[in-house]
mmCIF file of C-alpha atoms and ligand atoms in Angstrom:
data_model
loop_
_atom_site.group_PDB
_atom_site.id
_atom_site.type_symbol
_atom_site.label_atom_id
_atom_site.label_comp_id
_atom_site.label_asym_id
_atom_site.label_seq_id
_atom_site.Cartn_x
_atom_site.Cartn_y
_atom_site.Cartn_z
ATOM 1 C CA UNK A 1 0.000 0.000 0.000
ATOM 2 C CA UNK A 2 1.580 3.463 -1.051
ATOM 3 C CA UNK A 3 1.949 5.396 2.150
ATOM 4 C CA UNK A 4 -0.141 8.917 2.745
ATOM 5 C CA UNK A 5 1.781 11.561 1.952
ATOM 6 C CA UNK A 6 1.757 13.813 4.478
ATOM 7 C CA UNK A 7 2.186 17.328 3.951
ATOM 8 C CA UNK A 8 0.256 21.162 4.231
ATOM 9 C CA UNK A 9 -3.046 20.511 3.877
ATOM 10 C CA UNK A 10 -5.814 22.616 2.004
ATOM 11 C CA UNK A 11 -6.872 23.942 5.262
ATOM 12 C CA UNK A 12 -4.229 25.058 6.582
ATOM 13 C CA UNK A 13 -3.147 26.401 3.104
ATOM 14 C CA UNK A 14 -6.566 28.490 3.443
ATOM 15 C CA UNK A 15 -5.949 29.589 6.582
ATOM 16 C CA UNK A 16 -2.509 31.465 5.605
ATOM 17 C CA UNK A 17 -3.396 32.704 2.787
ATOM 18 C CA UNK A 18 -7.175 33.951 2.563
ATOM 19 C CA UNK A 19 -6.135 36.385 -0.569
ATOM 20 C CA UNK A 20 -3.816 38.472 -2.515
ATOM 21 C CA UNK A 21 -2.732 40.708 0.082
ATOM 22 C CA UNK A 22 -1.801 37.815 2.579
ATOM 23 C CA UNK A 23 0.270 36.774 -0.400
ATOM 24 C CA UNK A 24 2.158 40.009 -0.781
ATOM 25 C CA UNK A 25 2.793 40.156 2.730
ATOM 26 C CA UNK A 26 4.375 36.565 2.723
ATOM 27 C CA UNK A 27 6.755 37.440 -0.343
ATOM 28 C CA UNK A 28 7.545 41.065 1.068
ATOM 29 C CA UNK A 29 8.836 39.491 4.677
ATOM 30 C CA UNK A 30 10.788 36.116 2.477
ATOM 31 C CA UNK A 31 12.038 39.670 -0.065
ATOM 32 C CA UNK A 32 13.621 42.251 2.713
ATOM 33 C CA UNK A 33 14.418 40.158 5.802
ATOM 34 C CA UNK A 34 16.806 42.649 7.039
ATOM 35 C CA UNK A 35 14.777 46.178 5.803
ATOM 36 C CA UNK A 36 15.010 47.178 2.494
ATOM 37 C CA UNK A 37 17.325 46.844 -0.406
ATOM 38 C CA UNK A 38 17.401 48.591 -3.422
ATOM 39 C CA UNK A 39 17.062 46.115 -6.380
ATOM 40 C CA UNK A 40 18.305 48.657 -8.825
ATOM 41 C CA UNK A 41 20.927 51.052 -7.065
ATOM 42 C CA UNK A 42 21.220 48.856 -3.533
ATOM 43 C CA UNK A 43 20.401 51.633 -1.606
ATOM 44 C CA UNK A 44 18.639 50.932 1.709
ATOM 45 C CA UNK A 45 16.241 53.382 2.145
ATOM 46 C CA UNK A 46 12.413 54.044 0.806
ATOM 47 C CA UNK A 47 8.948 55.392 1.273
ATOM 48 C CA UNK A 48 6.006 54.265 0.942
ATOM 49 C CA UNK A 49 5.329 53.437 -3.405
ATOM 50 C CA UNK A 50 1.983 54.698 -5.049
ATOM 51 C CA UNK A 51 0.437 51.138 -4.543
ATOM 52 C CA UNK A 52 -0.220 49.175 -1.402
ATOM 53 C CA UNK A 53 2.739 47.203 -1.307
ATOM 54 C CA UNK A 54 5.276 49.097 -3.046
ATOM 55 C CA UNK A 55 8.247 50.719 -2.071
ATOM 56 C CA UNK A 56 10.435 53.071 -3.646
ATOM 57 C CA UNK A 57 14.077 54.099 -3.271
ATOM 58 C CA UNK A 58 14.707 57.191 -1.989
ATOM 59 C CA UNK A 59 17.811 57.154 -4.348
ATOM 60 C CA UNK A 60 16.868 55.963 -7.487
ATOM 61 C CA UNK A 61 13.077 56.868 -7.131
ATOM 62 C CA UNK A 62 12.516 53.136 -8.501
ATOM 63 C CA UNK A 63 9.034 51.481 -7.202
ATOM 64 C CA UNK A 64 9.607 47.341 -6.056
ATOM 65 C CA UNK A 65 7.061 45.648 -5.393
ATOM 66 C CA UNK A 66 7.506 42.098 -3.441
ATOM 67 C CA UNK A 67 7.316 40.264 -6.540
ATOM 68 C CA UNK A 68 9.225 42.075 -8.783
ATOM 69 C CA UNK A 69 12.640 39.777 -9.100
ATOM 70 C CA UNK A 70 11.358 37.445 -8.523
ATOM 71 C CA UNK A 71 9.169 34.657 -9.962
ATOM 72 C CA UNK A 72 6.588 36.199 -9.682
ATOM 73 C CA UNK A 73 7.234 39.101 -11.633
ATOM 74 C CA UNK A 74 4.555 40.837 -13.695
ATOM 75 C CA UNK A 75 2.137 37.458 -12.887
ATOM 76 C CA UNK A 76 -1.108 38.427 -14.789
ATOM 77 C CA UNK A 77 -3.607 36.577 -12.854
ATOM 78 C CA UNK A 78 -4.083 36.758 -9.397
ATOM 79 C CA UNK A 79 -1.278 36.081 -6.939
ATOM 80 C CA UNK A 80 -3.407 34.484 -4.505
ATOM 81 C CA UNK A 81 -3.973 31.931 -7.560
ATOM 82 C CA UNK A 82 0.064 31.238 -8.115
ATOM 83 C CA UNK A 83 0.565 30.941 -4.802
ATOM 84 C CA UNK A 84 -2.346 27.717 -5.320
ATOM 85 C CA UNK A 85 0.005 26.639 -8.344
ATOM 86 C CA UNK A 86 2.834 26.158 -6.128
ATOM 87 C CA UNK A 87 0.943 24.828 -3.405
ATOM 88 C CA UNK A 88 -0.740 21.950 -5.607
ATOM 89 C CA UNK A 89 2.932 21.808 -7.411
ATOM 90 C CA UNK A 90 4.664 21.502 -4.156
ATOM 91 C CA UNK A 91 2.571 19.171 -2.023
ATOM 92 C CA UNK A 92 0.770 16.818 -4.239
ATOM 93 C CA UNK A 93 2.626 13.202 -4.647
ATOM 94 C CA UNK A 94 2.825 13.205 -8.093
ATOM 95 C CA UNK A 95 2.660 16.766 -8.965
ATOM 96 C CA UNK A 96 -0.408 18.370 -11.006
ATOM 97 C CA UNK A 97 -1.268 18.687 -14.639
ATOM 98 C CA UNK A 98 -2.408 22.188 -16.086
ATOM 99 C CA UNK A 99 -5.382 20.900 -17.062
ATOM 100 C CA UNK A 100 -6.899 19.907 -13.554
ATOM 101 C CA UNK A 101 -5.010 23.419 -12.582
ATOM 102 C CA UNK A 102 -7.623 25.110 -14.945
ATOM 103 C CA UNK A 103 -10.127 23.693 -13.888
ATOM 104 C CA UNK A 104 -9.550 23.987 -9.760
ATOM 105 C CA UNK A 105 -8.553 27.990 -10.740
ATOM 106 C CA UNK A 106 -10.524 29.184 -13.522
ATOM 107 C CA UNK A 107 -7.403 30.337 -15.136
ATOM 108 C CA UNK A 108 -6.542 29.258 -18.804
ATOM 109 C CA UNK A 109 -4.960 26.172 -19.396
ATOM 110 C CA UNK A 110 -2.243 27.829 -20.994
ATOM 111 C CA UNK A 111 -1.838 30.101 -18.890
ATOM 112 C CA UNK A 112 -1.387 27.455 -15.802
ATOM 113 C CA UNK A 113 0.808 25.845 -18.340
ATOM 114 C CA UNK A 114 3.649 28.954 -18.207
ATOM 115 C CA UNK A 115 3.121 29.297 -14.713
ATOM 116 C CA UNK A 116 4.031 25.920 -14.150
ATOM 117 C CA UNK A 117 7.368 26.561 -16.174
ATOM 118 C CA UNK A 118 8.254 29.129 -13.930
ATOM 119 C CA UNK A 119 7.886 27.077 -11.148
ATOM 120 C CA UNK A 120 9.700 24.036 -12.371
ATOM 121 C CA UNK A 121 12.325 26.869 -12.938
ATOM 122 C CA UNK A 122 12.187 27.080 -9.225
ATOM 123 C CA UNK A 123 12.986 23.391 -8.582
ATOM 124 C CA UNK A 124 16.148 23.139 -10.747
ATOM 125 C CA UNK A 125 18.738 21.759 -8.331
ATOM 126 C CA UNK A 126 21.370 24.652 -7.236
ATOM 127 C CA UNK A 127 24.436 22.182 -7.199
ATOM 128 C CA UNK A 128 24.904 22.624 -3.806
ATOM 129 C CA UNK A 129 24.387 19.217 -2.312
ATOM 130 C CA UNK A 130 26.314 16.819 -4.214
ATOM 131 C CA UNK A 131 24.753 12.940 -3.739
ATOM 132 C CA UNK A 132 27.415 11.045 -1.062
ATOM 133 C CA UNK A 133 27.919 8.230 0.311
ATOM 134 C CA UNK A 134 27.058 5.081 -2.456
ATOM 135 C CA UNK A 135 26.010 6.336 -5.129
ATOM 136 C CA UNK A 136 25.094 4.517 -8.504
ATOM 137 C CA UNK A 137 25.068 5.939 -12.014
ATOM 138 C CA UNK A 138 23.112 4.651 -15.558
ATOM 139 C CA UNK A 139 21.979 6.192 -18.360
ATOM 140 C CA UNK A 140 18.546 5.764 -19.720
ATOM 141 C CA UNK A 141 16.246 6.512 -23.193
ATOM 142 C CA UNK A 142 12.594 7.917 -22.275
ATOM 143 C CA UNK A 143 9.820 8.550 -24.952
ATOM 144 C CA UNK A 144 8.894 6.380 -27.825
ATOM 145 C CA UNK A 145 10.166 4.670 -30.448
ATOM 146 C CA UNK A 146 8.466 5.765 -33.304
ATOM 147 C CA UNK A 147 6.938 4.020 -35.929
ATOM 148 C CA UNK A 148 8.778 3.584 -39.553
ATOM 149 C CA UNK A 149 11.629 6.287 -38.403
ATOM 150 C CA UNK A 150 14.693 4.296 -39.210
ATOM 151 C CA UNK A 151 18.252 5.556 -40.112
ATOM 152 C CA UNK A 152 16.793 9.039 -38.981
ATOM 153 C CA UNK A 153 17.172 11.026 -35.847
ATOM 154 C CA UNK A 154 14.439 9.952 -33.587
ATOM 155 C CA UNK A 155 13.263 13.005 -32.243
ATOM 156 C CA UNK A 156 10.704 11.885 -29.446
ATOM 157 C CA UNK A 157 13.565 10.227 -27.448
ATOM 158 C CA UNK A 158 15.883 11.677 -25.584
ATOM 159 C CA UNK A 159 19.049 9.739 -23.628
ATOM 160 C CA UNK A 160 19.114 10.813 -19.762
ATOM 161 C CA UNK A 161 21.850 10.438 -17.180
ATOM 162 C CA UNK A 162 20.387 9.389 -13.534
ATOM 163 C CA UNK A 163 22.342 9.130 -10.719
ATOM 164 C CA UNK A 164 20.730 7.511 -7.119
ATOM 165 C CA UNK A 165 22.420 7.907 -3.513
ATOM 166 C CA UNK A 166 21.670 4.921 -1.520
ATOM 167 C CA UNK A 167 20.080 4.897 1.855
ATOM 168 C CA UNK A 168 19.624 2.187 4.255
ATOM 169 C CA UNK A 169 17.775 -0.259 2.276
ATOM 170 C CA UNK A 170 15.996 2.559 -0.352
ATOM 171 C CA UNK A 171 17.281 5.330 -2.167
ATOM 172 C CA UNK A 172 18.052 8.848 -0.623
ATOM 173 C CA UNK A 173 18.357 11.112 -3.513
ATOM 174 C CA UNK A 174 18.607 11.657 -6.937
ATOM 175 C CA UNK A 175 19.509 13.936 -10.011
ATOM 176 C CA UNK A 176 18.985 13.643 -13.897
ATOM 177 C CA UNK A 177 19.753 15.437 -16.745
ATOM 178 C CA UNK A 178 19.071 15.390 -20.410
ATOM 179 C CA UNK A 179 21.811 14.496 -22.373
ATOM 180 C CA UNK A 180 23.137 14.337 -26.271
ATOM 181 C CA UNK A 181 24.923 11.277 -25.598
ATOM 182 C CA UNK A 182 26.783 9.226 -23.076
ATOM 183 C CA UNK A 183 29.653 9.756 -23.896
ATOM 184 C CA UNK A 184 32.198 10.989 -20.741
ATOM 185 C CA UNK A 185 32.445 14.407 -22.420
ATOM 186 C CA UNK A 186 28.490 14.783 -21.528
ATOM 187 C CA UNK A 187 28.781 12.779 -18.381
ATOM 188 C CA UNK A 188 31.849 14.660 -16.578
ATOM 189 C CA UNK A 189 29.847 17.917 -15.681
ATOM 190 C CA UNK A 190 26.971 15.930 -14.603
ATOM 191 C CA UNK A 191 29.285 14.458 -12.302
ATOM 192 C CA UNK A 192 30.788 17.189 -11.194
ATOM 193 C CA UNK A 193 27.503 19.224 -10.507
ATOM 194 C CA UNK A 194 25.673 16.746 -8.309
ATOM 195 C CA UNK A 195 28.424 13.416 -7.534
ATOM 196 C CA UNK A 196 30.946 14.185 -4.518
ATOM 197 C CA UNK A 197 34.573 13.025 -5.248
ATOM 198 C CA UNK A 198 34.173 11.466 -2.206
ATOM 199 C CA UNK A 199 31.196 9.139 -3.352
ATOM 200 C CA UNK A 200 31.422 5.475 -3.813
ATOM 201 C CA UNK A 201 30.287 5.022 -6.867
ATOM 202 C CA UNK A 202 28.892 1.613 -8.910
ATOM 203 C CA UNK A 203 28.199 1.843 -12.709
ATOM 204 C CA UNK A 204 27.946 -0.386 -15.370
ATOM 205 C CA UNK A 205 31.007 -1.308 -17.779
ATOM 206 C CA UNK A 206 30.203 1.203 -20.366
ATOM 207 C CA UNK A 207 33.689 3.262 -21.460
ATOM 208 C CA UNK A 208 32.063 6.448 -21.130
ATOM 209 C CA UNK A 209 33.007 6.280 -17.437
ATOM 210 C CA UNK A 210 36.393 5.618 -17.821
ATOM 211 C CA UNK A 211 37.674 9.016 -17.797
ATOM 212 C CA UNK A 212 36.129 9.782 -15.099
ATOM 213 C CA UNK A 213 37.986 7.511 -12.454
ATOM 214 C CA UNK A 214 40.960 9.918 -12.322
ATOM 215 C CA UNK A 215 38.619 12.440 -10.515
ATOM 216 C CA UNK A 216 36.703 9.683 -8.845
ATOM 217 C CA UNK A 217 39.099 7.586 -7.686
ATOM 218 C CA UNK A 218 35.738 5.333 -5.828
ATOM 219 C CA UNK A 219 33.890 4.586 -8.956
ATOM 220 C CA UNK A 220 33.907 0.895 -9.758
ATOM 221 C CA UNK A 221 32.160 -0.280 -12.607
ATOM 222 C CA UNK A 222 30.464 -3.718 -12.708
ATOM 223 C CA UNK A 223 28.838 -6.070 -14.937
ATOM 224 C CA UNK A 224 24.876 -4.431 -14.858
ATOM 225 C CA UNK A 225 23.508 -8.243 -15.302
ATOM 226 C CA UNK A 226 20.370 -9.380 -16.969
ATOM 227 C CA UNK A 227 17.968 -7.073 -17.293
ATOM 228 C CA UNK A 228 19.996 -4.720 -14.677
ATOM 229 C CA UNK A 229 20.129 -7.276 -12.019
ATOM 230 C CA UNK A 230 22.981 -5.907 -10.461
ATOM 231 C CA UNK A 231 21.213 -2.300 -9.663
ATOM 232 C CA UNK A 232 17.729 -2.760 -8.741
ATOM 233 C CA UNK A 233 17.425 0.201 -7.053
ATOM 234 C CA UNK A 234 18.105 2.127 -9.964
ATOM 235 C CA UNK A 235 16.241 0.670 -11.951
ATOM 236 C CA UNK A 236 13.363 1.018 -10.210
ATOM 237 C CA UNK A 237 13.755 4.612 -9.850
ATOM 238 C CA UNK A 238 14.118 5.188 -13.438
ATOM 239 C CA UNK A 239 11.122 2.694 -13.786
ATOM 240 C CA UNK A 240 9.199 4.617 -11.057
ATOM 241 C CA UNK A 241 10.184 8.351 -13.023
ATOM 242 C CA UNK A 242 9.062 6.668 -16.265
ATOM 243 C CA UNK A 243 6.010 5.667 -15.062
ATOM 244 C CA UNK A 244 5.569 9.058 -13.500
ATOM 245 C CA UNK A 245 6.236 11.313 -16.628
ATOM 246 C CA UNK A 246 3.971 8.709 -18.967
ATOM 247 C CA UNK A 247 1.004 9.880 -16.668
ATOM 248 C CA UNK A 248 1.019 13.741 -16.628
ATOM 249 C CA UNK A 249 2.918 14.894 -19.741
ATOM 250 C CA UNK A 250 3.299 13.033 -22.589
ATOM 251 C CA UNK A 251 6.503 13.536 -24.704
ATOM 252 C CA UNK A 252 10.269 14.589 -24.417
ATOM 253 C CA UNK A 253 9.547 18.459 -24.487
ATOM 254 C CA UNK A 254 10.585 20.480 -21.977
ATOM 255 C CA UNK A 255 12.073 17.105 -20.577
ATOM 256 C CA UNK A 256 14.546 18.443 -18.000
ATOM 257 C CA UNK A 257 12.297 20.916 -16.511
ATOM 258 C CA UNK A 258 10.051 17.796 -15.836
ATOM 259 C CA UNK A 259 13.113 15.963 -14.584
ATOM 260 C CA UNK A 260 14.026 18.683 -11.979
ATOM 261 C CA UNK A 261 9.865 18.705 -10.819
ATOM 262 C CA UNK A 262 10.701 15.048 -10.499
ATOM 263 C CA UNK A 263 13.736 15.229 -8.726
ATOM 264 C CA UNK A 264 12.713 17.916 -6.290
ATOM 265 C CA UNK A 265 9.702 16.571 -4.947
ATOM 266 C CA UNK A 266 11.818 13.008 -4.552
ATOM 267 C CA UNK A 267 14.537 14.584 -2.787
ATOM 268 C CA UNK A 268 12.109 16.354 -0.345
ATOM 269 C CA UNK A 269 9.763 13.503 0.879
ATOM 270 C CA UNK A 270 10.630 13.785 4.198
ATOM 271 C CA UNK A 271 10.330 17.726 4.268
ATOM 272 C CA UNK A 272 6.733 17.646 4.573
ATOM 273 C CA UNK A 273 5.236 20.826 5.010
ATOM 274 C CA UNK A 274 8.006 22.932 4.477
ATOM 275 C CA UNK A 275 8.489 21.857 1.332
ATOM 276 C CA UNK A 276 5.973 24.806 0.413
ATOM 277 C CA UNK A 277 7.887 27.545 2.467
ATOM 278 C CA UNK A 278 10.706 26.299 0.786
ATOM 279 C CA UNK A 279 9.449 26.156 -3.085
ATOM 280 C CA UNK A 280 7.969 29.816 -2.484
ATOM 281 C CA UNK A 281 12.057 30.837 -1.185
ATOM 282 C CA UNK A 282 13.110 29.489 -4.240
ATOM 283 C CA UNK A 283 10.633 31.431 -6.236
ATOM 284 C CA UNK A 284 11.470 35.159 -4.615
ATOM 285 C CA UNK A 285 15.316 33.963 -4.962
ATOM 286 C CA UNK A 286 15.407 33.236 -8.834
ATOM 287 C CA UNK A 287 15.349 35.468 -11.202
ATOM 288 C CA UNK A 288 12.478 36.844 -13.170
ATOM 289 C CA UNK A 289 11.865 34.235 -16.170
ATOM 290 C CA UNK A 290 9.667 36.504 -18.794
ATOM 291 C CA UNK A 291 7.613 34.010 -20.834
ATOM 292 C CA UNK A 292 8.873 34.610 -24.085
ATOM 293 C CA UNK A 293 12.163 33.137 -22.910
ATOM 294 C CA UNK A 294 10.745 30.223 -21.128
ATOM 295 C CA UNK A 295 13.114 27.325 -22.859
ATOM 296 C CA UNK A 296 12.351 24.432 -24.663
ATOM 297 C CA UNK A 297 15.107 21.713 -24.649
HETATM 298 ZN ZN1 ZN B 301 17.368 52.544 -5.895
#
């Protein structure tokens, strides 16, 4: 039986934020901590801006507003509706297609659609916390094989690097990323953006690792086995991720936005309800993403 996840609820979702100007007042507190800053000049003084809300540098004469730079920037719908799009994006299990968004909202599917971009934006992993510990590597193909396409670039696959920290008898964490191929020119900064040097790390026999030992002086490689015997945990993450992406978005676009969603919400299972406070952070710390430059891989 698949245990509940528990997390914010609804209620208690409600019950912070009752509408837009709750909202504003979260993002304003997460934006100037420590009094105001100047996004423009860095100056630390202002009065009072035309709107409610606002505030503008008595330097520069420049009017923020809590979401400007952030995320949230120039969001044409409600804010008290975003902040649902994260909640829903943050807390449910298996995340939340922009369809059933439309519907719960009354917003545009397309328009939940972009949001959602944004917000995936949010979840890319910052490099920080490289996986430790045992760690296993594979690569992977996800989308179909079409039909009649031979001898020809196959564009609805794409070839994905995965790499799983073990824990106890499960897996801790993970990362992915899209790749052109596996070969160790396309696998070295993967490695070096989310493997320690520390790490003990398993893969399989393919050369494309080879190179890599001299900076990872733990990585063994091993005979995978039938079928992957030799790594069932990974494999039934990248099972478990398939299966995932197969039932809310159904082809290769966009793929590593949907890989860092996936990825995210794995590697914060145990945060519970903080995982909200902690999405919305990461919104007010990025960096405005108009929608015109929202990219496609
Ligand atoms: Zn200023």
């Amino acid at each position: 039986m698949e245990k509940k996840y528990d997390s914010l609820t609804i209620f208690e979702f409600q019950e912070q934020f009752p509408d837009n100007d709750s909202c504003q007042n979260y993002l304003a507190e997460m934006k100037w901590p420590d009094g105001f800053k100047c996004e423009k000049c860095g100056h630390n003084r202002y009065c009072g801006g035309k709107l409610a809300h606002t505030r503008q540098c008595t330097k520069c004469k420049y009017q923020a507003t809590p979401t400007s730079g952030t995320l949230f920037h120039k969001v044409k719908f409600p804010l008290l509706k975003a902040f649902y799009i994260v909640f829903y994006m943050g807390t449910s299990k298996k995340g939340i297609a922009s369809t059933e968004l439309s519907r719960k909202l009354g917003l545009r599917q397309k328009t939940c659609w972009l949001f959602q971009q944004k917000v995936m934006k949010a979840m890319a992993s910052s490099g920080k916390y490289p996986l430790i510990g045992k760690v296993e590597v594979d690569e992977t193909v996800v989308g179909q094989q079409e039909e009649g396409v031979v001898g020809r670039q196959n564009n609805r696959k794409k070839q994905v690097v995965l790499a799983i920290e073990k824990k106890g008898k499960g897996v801790g964490r993970m990362y992915a990323r899209v790749i052109n191929n596996a070969g160790s020119k396309q696998l070295k900064p993967f490695f070096r953006d989310h493997i320690s040097t520390e790490a003990t790390i398993k893969t399989d026999k393919w050369r494309g690792y080879m190179p890599l030992k001299k900076q990872y002086p733990n990585l063994l490689q091993i005979d995978s086995g039938k079928k992957g015997k030799n790594f069932p945990d990974l494999h039934r993450t990248i099972m478990m991720f398939k299966a995932w992406l197969r039932g809310i978005h159904h082809s290769v676009d966009n793929l590593q936005a949907y890989l860092d969603q996936y990825c995210y919400r794995f590697n914060r299972s145990q945060m519970k309800g903080a995982i909200f406070d902690n999405l919305l952070a990461r919104m007010v710390e990025h960096n405005p993403c108009p929608y015109n430059i929202i990219c496609m891989y």
